[in-house]
Coordinates of C-alpha atoms and ligand atoms in Angstrom, one line a residue:
M12 CA -120.9 15.6 -51.2
F13 CA -117.8 13.9 -50.9
G14 CA -120.0 10.6 -50.8
I15 CA -120.0 10.6 -47.0
S16 CA -123.2 8.8 -46.0
Q17 CA -124.9 9.5 -42.5
L18 CA -124.7 6.1 -41.4
Q19 CA -120.3 6.9 -41.8
V20 CA -120.8 10.6 -40.1
L21 CA -122.2 8.6 -37.4
S22 CA -119.7 5.7 -37.2
L23 CA -116.8 8.7 -37.2
C24 CA -118.9 10.7 -34.3
F25 CA -119.3 7.3 -32.6
R26 CA -115.6 6.3 -32.7
F27 CA -114.6 10.0 -31.4
T28 CA -116.9 9.6 -28.8
K29 CA -115.3 6.1 -27.8
L30 CA -111.3 7.6 -28.0
I31 CA -112.7 10.6 -25.8
L32 CA -114.3 8.6 -23.4
I33 CA -110.8 5.7 -23.5
L34 CA -109.2 9.1 -22.5
W35 CA -110.9 10.4 -20.1
G36 CA -110.6 7.0 -18.5
I37 CA -106.8 7.3 -18.8
W38 CA -107.4 10.5 -17.0
T39 CA -109.0 9.8 -14.4
T40 CA -107.1 6.9 -13.1
I41 CA -104.1 8.4 -13.4
N42 CA -105.4 11.2 -10.9
N43 CA -107.1 9.1 -8.9
G44 CA -103.8 7.5 -8.0
A45 CA -106.0 5.4 -4.9
A46 CA -109.3 4.9 -4.7
A47 CA -111.7 6.9 -2.9
L48 CA -113.1 3.8 -1.3
C49 CA -111.0 1.2 0.4
A50 CA -111.4 -0.6 3.8
S51 CA -108.3 -0.3 5.7
E52 CA -107.1 -3.5 6.0
C53 CA -106.8 -3.6 2.2
I54 CA -105.2 -1.5 -1.1
C55 CA -107.7 -0.4 -3.8
R56 CA -105.9 0.2 -6.7
N57 CA -108.0 2.2 -10.1
V58 CA -107.1 0.4 -13.1
F59 CA -107.8 1.2 -16.3
D60 CA -108.9 -1.6 -18.5
I61 CA -109.5 -1.5 -22.3
E62 CA -112.6 -3.6 -22.3
I63 CA -115.1 -2.2 -19.1
G64 CA -113.1 1.1 -18.6
S65 CA -112.2 2.6 -15.7
T66 CA -112.2 -0.1 -12.3
V67 CA -110.8 -1.0 -9.0
R68 CA -108.6 -3.8 -8.1
V69 CA -108.7 -5.0 -4.0
E70 CA -105.9 -6.8 -2.5
C71 CA -106.5 -7.5 0.9
T72 CA -103.7 -9.6 1.9
R73 CA -102.3 -8.5 5.7
G74 CA -104.4 -11.5 7.4
D75 CA -106.1 -11.5 10.9
M76 CA -109.6 -10.7 8.9
R77 CA -112.6 -12.2 10.2
T78 CA -114.9 -10.5 7.5
I79 CA -114.5 -9.3 4.0
P80 CA -115.1 -5.9 3.7
V81 CA -117.6 -5.4 0.8
D82 CA -118.9 -2.3 2.1
Y83 CA -116.1 -0.4 0.9
F84 CA -115.6 -2.0 -2.0
D85 CA -116.0 -0.1 -5.0
Y86 CA -118.8 -0.9 -6.9
N87 CA -116.7 -0.8 -10.0
I88 CA -115.0 -3.7 -8.4
D89 CA -112.6 -6.0 -11.2
K90 CA -110.4 -7.7 -9.0
V91 CA -110.8 -9.1 -5.6
I92 CA -107.1 -11.1 -4.1
I93 CA -107.5 -11.7 -0.1
S94 CA -105.3 -14.4 1.6
A95 CA -103.1 -14.0 4.5
P96 CA -99.6 -14.8 5.8
A97 CA -99.1 -18.1 7.6
N98 CA -98.9 -16.4 11.0
R99 CA -102.0 -14.2 10.8
P100 CA -104.7 -16.2 9.3
N101 CA -108.2 -15.3 8.2
Y102 CA -111.3 -16.7 9.0
L103 CA -114.0 -15.9 6.3
T104 CA -116.8 -17.4 5.3
I105 CA -118.8 -16.3 2.0
G106 CA -122.3 -15.8 1.4
P107 CA -124.2 -13.7 -1.1
I108 CA -121.9 -11.1 0.2
F109 CA -120.8 -10.1 -3.5
T110 CA -124.8 -10.0 -4.9
Q111 CA -126.3 -7.7 -2.2
P112 CA -128.1 -5.7 -2.8
I113 CA -126.6 -5.3 -5.5
P114 CA -124.3 -7.3 -7.5
F115 CA -120.8 -5.8 -8.3
V116 CA -121.0 -6.6 -11.8
N117 CA -118.1 -5.5 -13.2
L118 CA -116.4 -8.6 -11.2
R119 CA -114.5 -10.5 -13.1
E120 CA -111.8 -12.2 -10.8
L121 CA -112.3 -13.5 -7.4
H122 CA -109.0 -15.1 -5.3
I123 CA -109.4 -15.7 -1.7
I124 CA -106.7 -18.1 -0.5
N125 CA -105.3 -20.0 2.7
S126 CA -108.6 -17.8 4.8
N127 CA -110.4 -21.1 6.6
V128 CA -113.0 -21.0 4.3
P129 CA -115.5 -23.7 5.7
S130 CA -118.1 -23.9 3.2
I131 CA -119.8 -21.6 -0.1
G132 CA -123.0 -21.1 0.8
Q133 CA -125.7 -21.0 -1.4
Y134 CA -126.6 -18.5 -4.3
S135 CA -123.3 -16.9 -2.9
F136 CA -122.2 -15.3 -6.6
W137 CA -125.9 -15.2 -8.0
G138 CA -125.9 -12.2 -10.2
L139 CA -121.8 -12.1 -10.7
R140 CA -122.4 -12.9 -14.5
N141 CA -118.6 -11.5 -15.2
L142 CA -117.4 -13.5 -13.3
R143 CA -114.4 -15.4 -15.0
L144 CA -112.4 -16.7 -12.3
I145 CA -112.8 -18.0 -8.6
K146 CA -110.3 -19.6 -6.9
L147 CA -110.8 -20.7 -3.5
T148 CA -107.4 -22.6 -2.5
D149 CA -106.4 -23.7 0.0
N150 CA -109.2 -23.3 2.3
N151 CA -111.7 -25.6 4.7
L152 CA -114.1 -26.6 2.5
T153 CA -115.4 -29.9 2.9
S154 CA -118.4 -30.0 0.2
I155 CA -119.6 -28.5 -2.3
N156 CA -122.8 -28.6 -4.3
T157 CA -124.7 -27.3 -7.2
D158 CA -126.3 -24.1 -5.5
N159 CA -122.9 -22.6 -4.9
F160 CA -122.3 -22.1 -8.4
R161 CA -125.6 -20.9 -9.6
G162 CA -125.9 -17.5 -11.9
L163 CA -121.9 -18.1 -12.8
I164 CA -123.3 -18.4 -16.1
N165 CA -119.4 -17.1 -18.0
L166 CA -117.3 -18.8 -15.4
V167 CA -114.4 -20.4 -17.1
E168 CA -111.9 -21.0 -14.4
L169 CA -112.3 -23.0 -10.9
H170 CA -109.9 -23.9 -8.4
L171 CA -110.6 -25.2 -5.5
D172 CA -107.6 -27.2 -4.4
Y173 CA -105.7 -27.8 -1.4
N174 CA -109.2 -28.2 0.5
N175 CA -111.1 -31.0 2.2
I176 CA -113.4 -31.6 0.0
E177 CA -115.0 -35.6 0.7
Q178 CA -118.2 -35.1 -1.4
M179 CA -119.6 -33.8 -4.4
P180 CA -122.9 -34.8 -6.2
S181 CA -124.5 -35.7 -9.8
E182 CA -124.3 -32.4 -11.4
T183 CA -122.6 -30.2 -8.5
F184 CA -121.4 -28.1 -11.8
R185 CA -124.1 -27.8 -14.2
H186 CA -124.8 -24.7 -13.9
L187 CA -121.0 -24.2 -14.7
T188 CA -121.8 -24.2 -18.7
A189 CA -118.5 -22.3 -20.0
L190 CA -116.4 -23.7 -17.2
K191 CA -113.0 -24.7 -19.7
T192 CA -110.7 -25.1 -16.1
L193 CA -111.6 -27.1 -13.4
N194 CA -108.8 -27.6 -10.2
L195 CA -109.8 -30.3 -7.6
S196 CA -106.5 -31.3 -6.2
H197 CA -105.4 -31.6 -3.1
N198 CA -108.5 -32.9 -1.5
Q199 CA -110.2 -36.0 -0.4
I200 CA -111.9 -36.9 -3.0
S201 CA -112.3 -41.0 -3.2
T202 CA -115.5 -41.4 -5.6
L203 CA -116.5 -39.5 -8.5
V204 CA -120.7 -39.9 -8.4
P205 CA -122.3 -40.8 -12.2
R206 CA -123.0 -37.8 -13.9
L207 CA -120.5 -35.3 -11.5
F208 CA -119.4 -33.6 -14.9
R209 CA -122.4 -33.0 -16.4
M210 CA -122.9 -30.1 -18.5
L211 CA -119.0 -29.3 -18.5
A212 CA -119.4 -30.3 -22.0
K213 CA -116.4 -27.1 -22.5
L214 CA -114.0 -28.7 -20.4
T215 CA -110.8 -28.5 -21.2
V216 CA -108.4 -29.1 -18.3
L217 CA -109.3 -31.3 -15.4
D218 CA -106.6 -32.0 -12.2
L219 CA -108.1 -34.5 -9.8
S220 CA -104.1 -35.1 -8.6
D221 CA -103.6 -36.1 -4.7
N222 CA -107.1 -37.5 -3.8
P223 CA -107.3 -41.0 -3.1
L224 CA -109.5 -42.0 -5.5
A225 CA -108.3 -45.8 -6.4
D226 CA -110.1 -46.0 -9.3
L227 CA -111.6 -43.6 -12.2
N228 CA -114.8 -44.5 -13.0
P229 CA -115.4 -44.0 -17.0
E230 CA -118.7 -43.2 -16.5
V231 CA -117.9 -39.8 -15.6
F232 CA -115.8 -38.5 -18.1
K233 CA -118.9 -39.3 -21.0
D234 CA -119.3 -35.7 -19.7
I235 CA -116.2 -34.0 -20.6
Q236 CA -115.2 -35.2 -24.1
H237 CA -113.3 -32.3 -24.7
L238 CA -110.4 -32.8 -21.9
R239 CA -107.6 -31.8 -23.3
I240 CA -105.2 -31.7 -20.1
F241 CA -106.2 -34.9 -17.3
K242 CA -104.0 -34.9 -14.1
C243 CA -103.9 -37.3 -11.6
R244 CA -101.1 -37.5 -9.7
Q245 CA -101.0 -39.5 -6.6
C246 CA -104.5 -40.6 -6.7
L247 CA -103.4 -44.5 -5.6
L248 CA -104.7 -45.6 -9.1
R249 CA -103.1 -49.3 -9.9
R250 CA -104.7 -49.7 -13.4
I251 CA -107.0 -47.5 -15.7
N252 CA -110.5 -48.3 -17.5
T253 CA -108.9 -47.3 -20.9
Q254 CA -112.6 -46.9 -21.5
I255 CA -111.2 -43.7 -20.5
Y256 CA -109.1 -42.7 -22.7
H257 CA -111.5 -44.0 -25.6
L258 CA -114.1 -40.9 -24.3
V259 CA -111.6 -38.3 -24.7
P260 CA -109.2 -38.8 -28.1
N261 CA -108.5 -35.3 -28.3
L262 CA -106.6 -35.7 -24.6
D263 CA -103.0 -34.1 -25.0
E264 CA -101.4 -33.7 -21.8
L265 CA -101.5 -37.2 -19.2
D266 CA -100.8 -37.1 -16.3
L267 CA -100.6 -40.1 -14.3
G268 CA -96.9 -39.8 -12.1
E269 CA -97.3 -40.9 -8.8
N270 CA -99.5 -43.6 -9.0
L271 CA -99.0 -47.6 -8.8
F272 CA -98.8 -48.9 -11.6
K273 CA -97.0 -52.1 -11.9
Y274 CA -97.2 -52.6 -16.0
L275 CA -99.1 -51.0 -18.7
T276 CA -100.3 -53.3 -21.6
S277 CA -99.2 -52.7 -24.8
D278 CA -102.0 -51.5 -26.0
E279 CA -103.4 -49.0 -22.8
F280 CA -102.7 -45.3 -24.8
I281 CA -104.1 -47.1 -27.8
S282 CA -106.8 -44.1 -28.8
L283 CA -105.3 -40.9 -27.1
K284 CA -103.5 -40.7 -30.7
K285 CA -103.4 -36.8 -30.2
L286 CA -101.5 -37.6 -26.8
K287 CA -98.0 -34.8 -26.5
K288 CA -97.2 -35.2 -23.3
L289 CA -97.5 -38.1 -21.1
Q290 CA -96.1 -38.0 -17.4
L291 CA -95.2 -42.1 -15.5
D292 CA -92.7 -40.9 -13.3
G293 CA -93.3 -42.3 -10.0
N294 CA -94.6 -45.9 -10.6
Q295 CA -93.8 -49.2 -10.1
L296 CA -93.0 -50.2 -14.1
S297 CA -90.3 -52.9 -14.0
V298 CA -91.0 -52.5 -18.2
I299 CA -91.5 -50.4 -21.7
V300 CA -93.1 -53.2 -23.5
D301 CA -93.2 -53.5 -27.1
N302 CA -95.2 -50.8 -29.7
I303 CA -96.8 -49.5 -26.4
F304 CA -97.0 -46.3 -28.0
G305 CA -97.2 -47.1 -31.3
N306 CA -100.2 -45.2 -32.0
N307 CA -98.8 -42.0 -30.2
R308 CA -97.2 -40.6 -33.1
E309 CA -97.5 -37.2 -32.0
L310 CA -95.6 -37.5 -28.1
R311 CA -93.4 -34.8 -27.7
S312 CA -92.2 -35.7 -23.8
L313 CA -92.0 -38.6 -21.8
T314 CA -91.6 -39.7 -18.5
V315 CA -90.9 -43.2 -17.1
A316 CA -88.9 -41.9 -14.5
H317 CA -88.6 -43.2 -10.8
N318 CA -90.2 -46.5 -11.5
R319 CA -88.2 -50.1 -11.5
L320 CA -87.2 -50.2 -15.2
A321 CA -84.5 -52.5 -16.0
L322 CA -85.3 -53.0 -19.4
L323 CA -86.5 -50.7 -22.2
A324 CA -87.4 -53.1 -24.7
P325 CA -86.2 -52.7 -28.8
A326 CA -89.1 -51.7 -29.6
A327 CA -90.4 -49.4 -27.0
L328 CA -90.6 -46.8 -28.7
T329 CA -91.8 -47.7 -31.6
N330 CA -93.5 -44.6 -34.0
L331 CA -92.6 -42.2 -31.5
T332 CA -91.1 -40.0 -34.5
T333 CA -91.7 -36.6 -32.7
L334 CA -90.2 -37.5 -29.3
F335 CA -88.3 -34.5 -28.2
D336 CA -87.9 -35.0 -24.1
L337 CA -87.1 -38.5 -23.1
D338 CA -86.7 -39.4 -18.9
I339 CA -85.6 -42.5 -18.0
S340 CA -83.9 -41.5 -14.7
H341 CA -83.9 -43.2 -11.5
N342 CA -84.6 -46.8 -12.3
K343 CA -82.4 -50.3 -12.4
I344 CA -81.5 -49.5 -16.2
D345 CA -78.1 -51.5 -16.6
R346 CA -78.5 -51.9 -20.6
F347 CA -79.6 -50.8 -23.6
H348 CA -81.2 -52.1 -26.6
L349 CA -79.6 -50.0 -29.7
Q350 CA -82.8 -50.1 -32.0
T351 CA -84.6 -49.1 -28.9
F352 CA -83.6 -45.1 -30.1
G353 CA -84.3 -46.2 -33.8
P354 CA -87.5 -44.1 -34.2
V355 CA -86.1 -40.9 -31.9
V356 CA -82.2 -40.9 -33.3
Y357 CA -83.7 -36.9 -35.2
T358 CA -85.9 -35.5 -33.0
L359 CA -84.9 -36.4 -29.7
K360 CA -83.1 -33.5 -27.9
S361 CA -83.3 -33.8 -24.3
I362 CA -82.5 -37.4 -22.7
N363 CA -82.2 -38.5 -18.5
F364 CA -80.4 -41.3 -17.5
S365 CA -79.3 -40.0 -14.3
G366 CA -79.7 -42.6 -11.7
N367 CA -79.3 -45.8 -13.1
N368 CA -77.0 -48.5 -13.3
L369 CA -75.9 -48.0 -16.1
P370 CA -71.8 -48.3 -18.1
L371 CA -70.4 -45.4 -19.1
N372 CA -70.1 -47.0 -22.5
E373 CA -73.8 -48.2 -22.8
I374 CA -74.5 -44.4 -22.3
A375 CA -71.6 -43.3 -24.8
I376 CA -73.1 -45.9 -27.3
V377 CA -76.5 -44.6 -27.3
L378 CA -75.2 -40.6 -27.2
Q379 CA -73.0 -41.2 -30.2
I380 CA -76.6 -42.2 -32.3
L381 CA -78.5 -39.4 -31.2
P382 CA -76.3 -36.3 -33.5
E383 CA -79.6 -33.6 -32.2
I384 CA -78.7 -34.1 -28.2
Q385 CA -79.2 -31.0 -26.6
S386 CA -79.6 -31.6 -23.0
V387 CA -78.3 -34.8 -21.0
G388 CA -78.7 -35.7 -17.1
L389 CA -76.0 -38.0 -15.9
A390 CA -76.2 -36.7 -11.9
N391 CA -76.1 -39.3 -8.9
M392 CA -74.3 -42.7 -11.2
S393 CA -70.6 -42.4 -8.7
L394 CA -69.0 -41.1 -12.1
Q395 CA -65.8 -40.1 -11.0
E396 CA -64.8 -38.7 -14.4
L397 CA -65.8 -39.0 -17.7
P398 CA -63.4 -38.9 -20.9
P399 CA -62.6 -36.3 -22.9
N400 CA -64.5 -37.5 -25.8
F401 CA -68.0 -38.2 -24.2
F402 CA -69.5 -35.9 -26.4
T403 CA -68.0 -35.8 -29.7
Y404 CA -71.1 -36.9 -31.5
N405 CA -73.3 -34.4 -29.5
E406 CA -71.8 -30.7 -30.9
H407 CA -75.8 -29.5 -30.2
L408 CA -75.2 -29.9 -26.6
I409 CA -76.5 -26.6 -24.2
S410 CA -77.5 -28.7 -21.1
L411 CA -75.5 -31.0 -18.6
D412 CA -76.1 -32.4 -15.6
L413 CA -73.1 -34.1 -13.6
S414 CA -74.5 -33.3 -10.1
W415 CA -74.5 -35.7 -7.3
N416 CA -71.3 -37.9 -8.7
M417 CA -68.1 -38.2 -7.5
I418 CA -66.0 -36.1 -9.9
S419 CA -62.9 -34.5 -8.2
T420 CA -61.2 -33.1 -11.1
F421 CA -62.9 -30.0 -13.3
P422 CA -63.6 -31.7 -16.4
Y423 CA -62.2 -28.9 -18.5
K424 CA -60.7 -31.6 -21.9
L425 CA -64.2 -32.2 -21.9
L426 CA -66.1 -28.8 -21.8
T427 CA -64.2 -27.8 -24.2
K428 CA -65.2 -30.1 -27.1
T429 CA -68.7 -29.2 -26.0
K430 CA -69.0 -25.5 -27.4
Y431 CA -72.8 -24.0 -27.0
L432 CA -73.0 -25.6 -23.3
Q433 CA -75.1 -23.0 -21.6
K434 CA -76.0 -25.0 -18.5
L435 CA -73.6 -26.9 -16.1
D436 CA -74.6 -28.6 -13.3
L437 CA -71.8 -29.9 -11.2
S438 CA -73.2 -29.5 -7.8
R439 CA -72.9 -32.2 -5.2
N440 CA -69.2 -33.7 -6.2
R441 CA -65.7 -33.9 -4.9
L442 CA -64.4 -30.5 -6.8
K443 CA -61.4 -28.9 -4.3
T444 CA -60.5 -26.5 -6.4
L445 CA -60.4 -24.7 -9.8
G446 CA -57.8 -23.1 -11.7
E447 CA -57.7 -20.1 -14.7
H448 CA -58.5 -22.1 -17.3
D449 CA -61.1 -24.1 -15.2
L450 CA -62.6 -20.5 -14.5
Q451 CA -62.3 -19.0 -18.1
R452 CA -64.3 -21.9 -19.5
L453 CA -67.0 -21.3 -16.8
E454 CA -67.0 -17.6 -17.8
A455 CA -69.3 -18.9 -21.1
I456 CA -71.7 -21.0 -19.8
A457 CA -75.2 -19.1 -18.9
H458 CA -75.8 -20.8 -15.8
V459 CA -73.5 -22.8 -13.6
D460 CA -73.9 -24.5 -10.3
L461 CA -70.9 -25.7 -8.8
S462 CA -72.5 -25.9 -5.1
K463 CA -72.0 -28.6 -2.6
N464 CA -68.4 -29.3 -3.8
H465 CA -65.3 -29.7 -1.8
W466 CA -63.6 -26.2 -1.8
L467 CA -61.1 -26.2 -0.5
C468 CA -60.0 -22.8 1.3
N469 CA -56.5 -21.7 1.3
Q470 CA -54.5 -20.1 -0.1
C471 CA -52.7 -21.7 -4.0
S472 CA -56.4 -23.4 -4.0
A473 CA -59.0 -20.5 -3.2
S474 CA -57.4 -17.6 -4.5
T475 CA -57.7 -18.0 -8.2
M476 CA -61.0 -18.4 -7.9
I477 CA -61.4 -15.5 -5.3
I478 CA -59.9 -13.1 -8.0
F479 CA -62.4 -14.4 -10.5
M480 CA -65.3 -13.3 -8.2
E481 CA -64.5 -10.0 -7.4
T482 CA -63.6 -9.8 -11.5
T483 CA -66.1 -11.5 -14.0
V484 CA -69.5 -12.7 -14.4
L485 CA -68.8 -15.6 -12.3
N486 CA -69.1 -13.4 -9.4
S487 CA -72.1 -14.6 -7.8
T488 CA -71.8 -18.4 -8.7
I489 CA -68.3 -18.1 -6.8
R490 CA -69.4 -16.3 -4.2
R491 CA -72.3 -18.6 -2.4
L492 CA -69.9 -21.5 -2.8
K493 CA -68.9 -22.7 0.9
C494 CA -65.5 -24.1 2.0
H495 CA -65.2 -27.9 3.2
S496 CA -62.0 -27.5 4.3
P497 CA -59.9 -26.6 6.7
L498 CA -62.3 -27.2 9.4
K499 CA -61.6 -24.1 10.8
L500 CA -63.5 -22.9 7.4
Y501 CA -66.1 -25.1 7.0
G502 CA -69.7 -23.9 5.9
V503 CA -68.2 -20.2 5.3
S504 CA -68.9 -19.2 2.0
F505 CA -66.4 -17.4 -0.5
G506 CA -68.0 -14.2 -0.1
E507 CA -67.2 -13.4 3.4
L508 CA -63.4 -15.2 2.3
R509 CA -60.7 -12.5 2.0
L510 CA -57.1 -14.1 0.3
E511 CA -55.6 -12.2 3.9
H512 CA -56.9 -14.6 6.4
L513 CA -56.7 -17.4 4.3
D514 CA -53.9 -20.6 5.2
Q515 CA -50.4 -20.4 3.5
C516 CA -50.6 -23.5 1.4
G517 CA -47.6 -26.1 1.8
S518 CA -46.6 -27.1 5.7
P519 CA -43.0 -27.9 6.3
Y520 CA -43.7 -31.8 6.3
E521 CA -45.8 -31.4 2.7
A522 CA -42.4 -29.6 1.2
Q523 CA -41.0 -32.7 2.5
L524 CA -43.4 -35.2 1.0
S525 CA -43.0 -33.1 -2.4
V526 CA -39.7 -33.6 -2.6
I527 CA -39.7 -36.8 -1.9
A528 CA -42.4 -36.9 -5.0
G529 CA -40.4 -35.1 -7.1
L530 CA -37.6 -37.9 -6.9
M531 CA -39.9 -40.7 -7.7
L532 CA -41.2 -38.5 -10.8
L533 CA -38.0 -38.4 -12.4
C534 CA -37.5 -42.5 -11.7
V535 CA -40.2 -42.5 -13.8
A536 CA -39.0 -40.4 -16.5
V537 CA -36.0 -42.6 -17.1
L538 CA -37.5 -45.9 -16.8
A539 CA -40.2 -44.0 -19.6
T540 CA -37.3 -43.5 -21.8
V541 CA -35.4 -46.7 -21.8
T542 CA -39.0 -48.9 -22.5
T543 CA -39.3 -46.3 -25.8
A544 CA -36.1 -46.7 -26.6
L545 CA -36.8 -50.4 -26.4
C546 CA -40.2 -50.4 -28.2
C547 CA -38.6 -48.4 -31.1
S548 CA -36.7 -50.8 -32.7
R549 CA -39.5 -53.4 -32.6
R550 CA -42.3 -50.8 -34.4
R551 CA -41.1 -51.2 -37.4
A552 CA -42.1 -55.1 -37.8
A553 CA -45.1 -53.7 -36.5
H554 CA -46.1 -51.3 -39.3
Y555 CA -48.1 -53.2 -41.2
Y556 CA -50.7 -54.1 -38.6
T557 CA -50.9 -50.5 -37.6
N558 CA -51.5 -49.2 -41.0
E559 CA -54.0 -51.6 -41.9
E560 CA -55.9 -50.7 -38.0
K561 CA -55.8 -46.6 -39.6
R562 CA -57.9 -48.1 -42.4
R563 CA -60.5 -49.5 -40.6
E564 CA -61.2 -46.2 -38.6
K565 CA -61.9 -44.3 -41.6
T566 CA -64.3 -46.3 -42.5
R567 CA -66.3 -46.0 -38.9
E568 CA -66.2 -42.1 -39.1
H569 CA -68.0 -42.8 -42.2
E570 CA -71.0 -44.5 -40.4
H571 CA -71.4 -41.9 -37.4
D572 CA -72.7 -39.7 -40.8
H573 CA -76.0 -42.4 -41.0
P574 CA -76.9 -43.5 -37.4
E575 CA -79.7 -45.5 -39.0
E576 CA -77.9 -47.7 -41.0
L577 CA -75.3 -48.0 -37.8
L578 CA -79.0 -49.0 -36.1
G579 CA -79.4 -51.5 -39.0
Q580 CA -76.7 -54.0 -37.2
T581 CA -79.2 -54.6 -34.4
E582 CA -77.5 -56.3 -32.4
L583 CA -76.2 -55.0 -29.4
G584 CA -73.1 -56.9 -29.4
S585 CA -72.1 -56.0 -32.9
V586 CA -72.4 -52.8 -32.6
A587 CA -70.2 -52.4 -29.1
T588 CA -67.3 -53.8 -30.9
I589 CA -67.1 -51.6 -33.9
H590 CA -67.8 -48.7 -32.4
A591 CA -65.5 -48.8 -29.3
P592 CA -63.9 -45.1 -29.0
Y593 CA -63.8 -45.0 -25.3
H594 CA -61.3 -45.9 -23.2
L595 CA -63.3 -46.0 -20.2
T596 CA -62.2 -46.7 -17.0
T597 CA -64.0 -44.0 -14.8
K598 CA -66.8 -45.9 -13.2
G599 CA -66.9 -45.8 -9.5
S600 CA -66.1 -48.7 -7.4
Ligands
NAG17 C1 -111.9 -27.3 9.0 O1 -112.2 -28.8 9.1 C2 -112.4 -29.5 9.9 C3 -113.8 -30.5 9.6 O2 -114.9 -29.5 9.8 C4 -112.6 -28.6 11.1 O3 -112.5 -30.0 12.4 C5 -111.4 -28.1 11.4 O4 -111.2 -26.9 13.1 C6 -111.5 -26.5 10.5 N1 -110.6 -26.0 10.6 C7 -110.5 -24.8 10.7 C8 -109.5 -23.8 11.1 O5 -111.9 -24.2 10.7
NAG18 C1 -97.2 -46.8 -36.9 O1 -97.9 -46.4 -37.4 C2 -98.5 -46.7 -38.7 C3 -99.1 -45.6 -39.3 O2 -99.9 -44.7 -38.2 C4 -99.2 -47.9 -37.8 O3 -100.2 -48.4 -39.3 C5 -98.6 -48.6 -37.3 O4 -99.4 -50.0 -36.9 C6 -97.9 -48.2 -36.0 N1 -97.4 -48.7 -35.1 C7 -97.7 -49.8 -34.0 C8 -97.1 -50.5 -33.5 O5 -98.5 -49.6 -34.0

C-alpha cells in the first residue's frame, strides 16, 4: 500500500518486541531489588544489562569462607566477586563448580581474590564460554597448566598476580586464543620455557614484574608479536637480548624499572619505533649515551629517575621531538649540556630535577629554554629559597614540587609570578608561619601541600592561619597541619587549636631584644644614607657604562624569544655567561 514491505513490518515488529522485553527487564529489576536466591555470606544484586538482559551480580567479601556457595547462585549470574579482609581469611579451592551440573553460561567476570586458593583444578572453567575476565590475584597458586584453562575461548583478561607460581609448562595458555591481557606479576617465576605463550597471538599486555627471572628468553616473544605493553619491573635483569625488541616492534609501553641495568648501548631500543612510554628508573645506569633514542621518535614519556647518572650526553635526547615528560630525579647530575635539551624545547611539559646535586643556576639556564614547561620538580635539593624571578620564562607553570627542602620563608614573590599554578608541594620544609598575603596567594591554588613544616603555634604566628582556616577554601589544607613548636603543642593539628589557648608571642626578654634590634636598624639606616650620598657624587662619572649595560640587556631579551638560537651557541660556558639574570645566593650548604 504505502510501500511497506512485509520485511519492514517484520523488522518493526521485532524491534517493538525487543523494546518491550528491555522495559520488562528494567521493570523486574526495579521490582526485585534483591535476588530471590542468595547465599547468606554474599550480597546479590539484580542488574539489567542491555547485552544480556536481566542478570545477577554476587559479592562475597566478608571472609571466613571454606567453600564457594554455588548452589545459591542464580543461573543468570553475570559477575562474581569473592575476597576477604585480612583478619578473616578465606580458604577456597576451585574445581569445576561453575560448570556442573549445567554451566553458568552468562558468567562474564570471575574474581576470587585473597582466598588462599592453592590450585586450579582441571577443566574448572569448561563451558563458561562467555567468561571474559578471570582474576585470581593474591592467592596461593604454585603452578598452572594447560588443562586449567580449557574451554575459555572468549577470555580476554587473566590476572594471576600475587601468587607463588614457579612453574609453567610450554603452551600453558594454548586454549586462550582470545586473550589480550596476561598479568603474572609478583610470582616466583624464574624461567620462561620455550613456546610458553604459544597461541596467544592476540596478547597486547604482558606483565611479568616482580619475578626472579634474571634473563628473558627471546624465543618466547615469537608467539606474542602484537604486544603493546610489556612490564618487567623488578625482574633482576642485567641486560636484555635486543632480539626481543625486534620481535615486538609495536610495543608502545616498556617498563624495565628497578632492575640491574648498568649500561645501555646506543642501539638498545633501535627496533622500538612506536615506543611512547619508557621506564628505566631504579637501575644502575651511570650515563645516557648519545643518540640512544634516535629511532624512538614517538617517545612521549621517559623516566631515568633513581639511577647513578652523572651525565646526560649532549645528544642523549636526539630526535625526541615529541617528548612530553622527562624524569631525571634522584641521580648524581651536577651540570647539563644545554644542547641536550635542544630537541625537546617546544614539547617538554614536565621535568623533574629533584634529588640531584644541581646548583640552581644550572637549572635556571635549562628552564629558560623550556617555555612550554608546566610541571617542575625541585624536591630534595637542600634549597633554602628560590630567587623571585626563577620562573620568568615559564609562564605556563601549573605544578611545582618544592618538598623535602629547607625553605623557611614562604616564596611569595616567586609565586606572584606564576599565575597559572594549580599544584604546589611545599611539604617537609621549614616554614614557621604564613601571613595574610601568603594565604591569599595560596587560596588561588587548587592543590596545596604544606604538611611537615616547622609550624609555630603561638598567637601572632598562627592566628592569621587559623582565621583563614575558618573562613576560606584553605580549610582542609590548614586543618591538617601540625604544630612543631612550642613543645607542649608539638604534633597537635591546627584543626584542634583554639586561638584563646595559644601563648602570647613576645615575652619580656624578647621585648628587650627587639629594642636592641631596633637600635641596630637605626644605625644601619644612617650608614646607608651616608654611603648613598657618597656614591651619588661618583655616579655621573659612571653614566656612560650604565647605558652600555642597558643596551646589552635589550639584546638579551630578544634572544629569549628564540630558544633554538640560544642553543646554537653550543658551549655551555658561553651561554651561561650571557644569561646570568639570577643572583643565586640561595643554595644551601
Ligand atoms: C601456600 O603454599 C605453600 C606451598 O605450597 C604452603 O607451604 C603454604 O602452607 C600455603 N599457605 C596456605 C595458607 O595455604
Ligand atoms: C633521527 O631521525 C631521522 C629520521 O627518521 C633519522 O634519519 C636519523 O638517523 C635519526 N637520528 C639518529 C641519531 O638516530
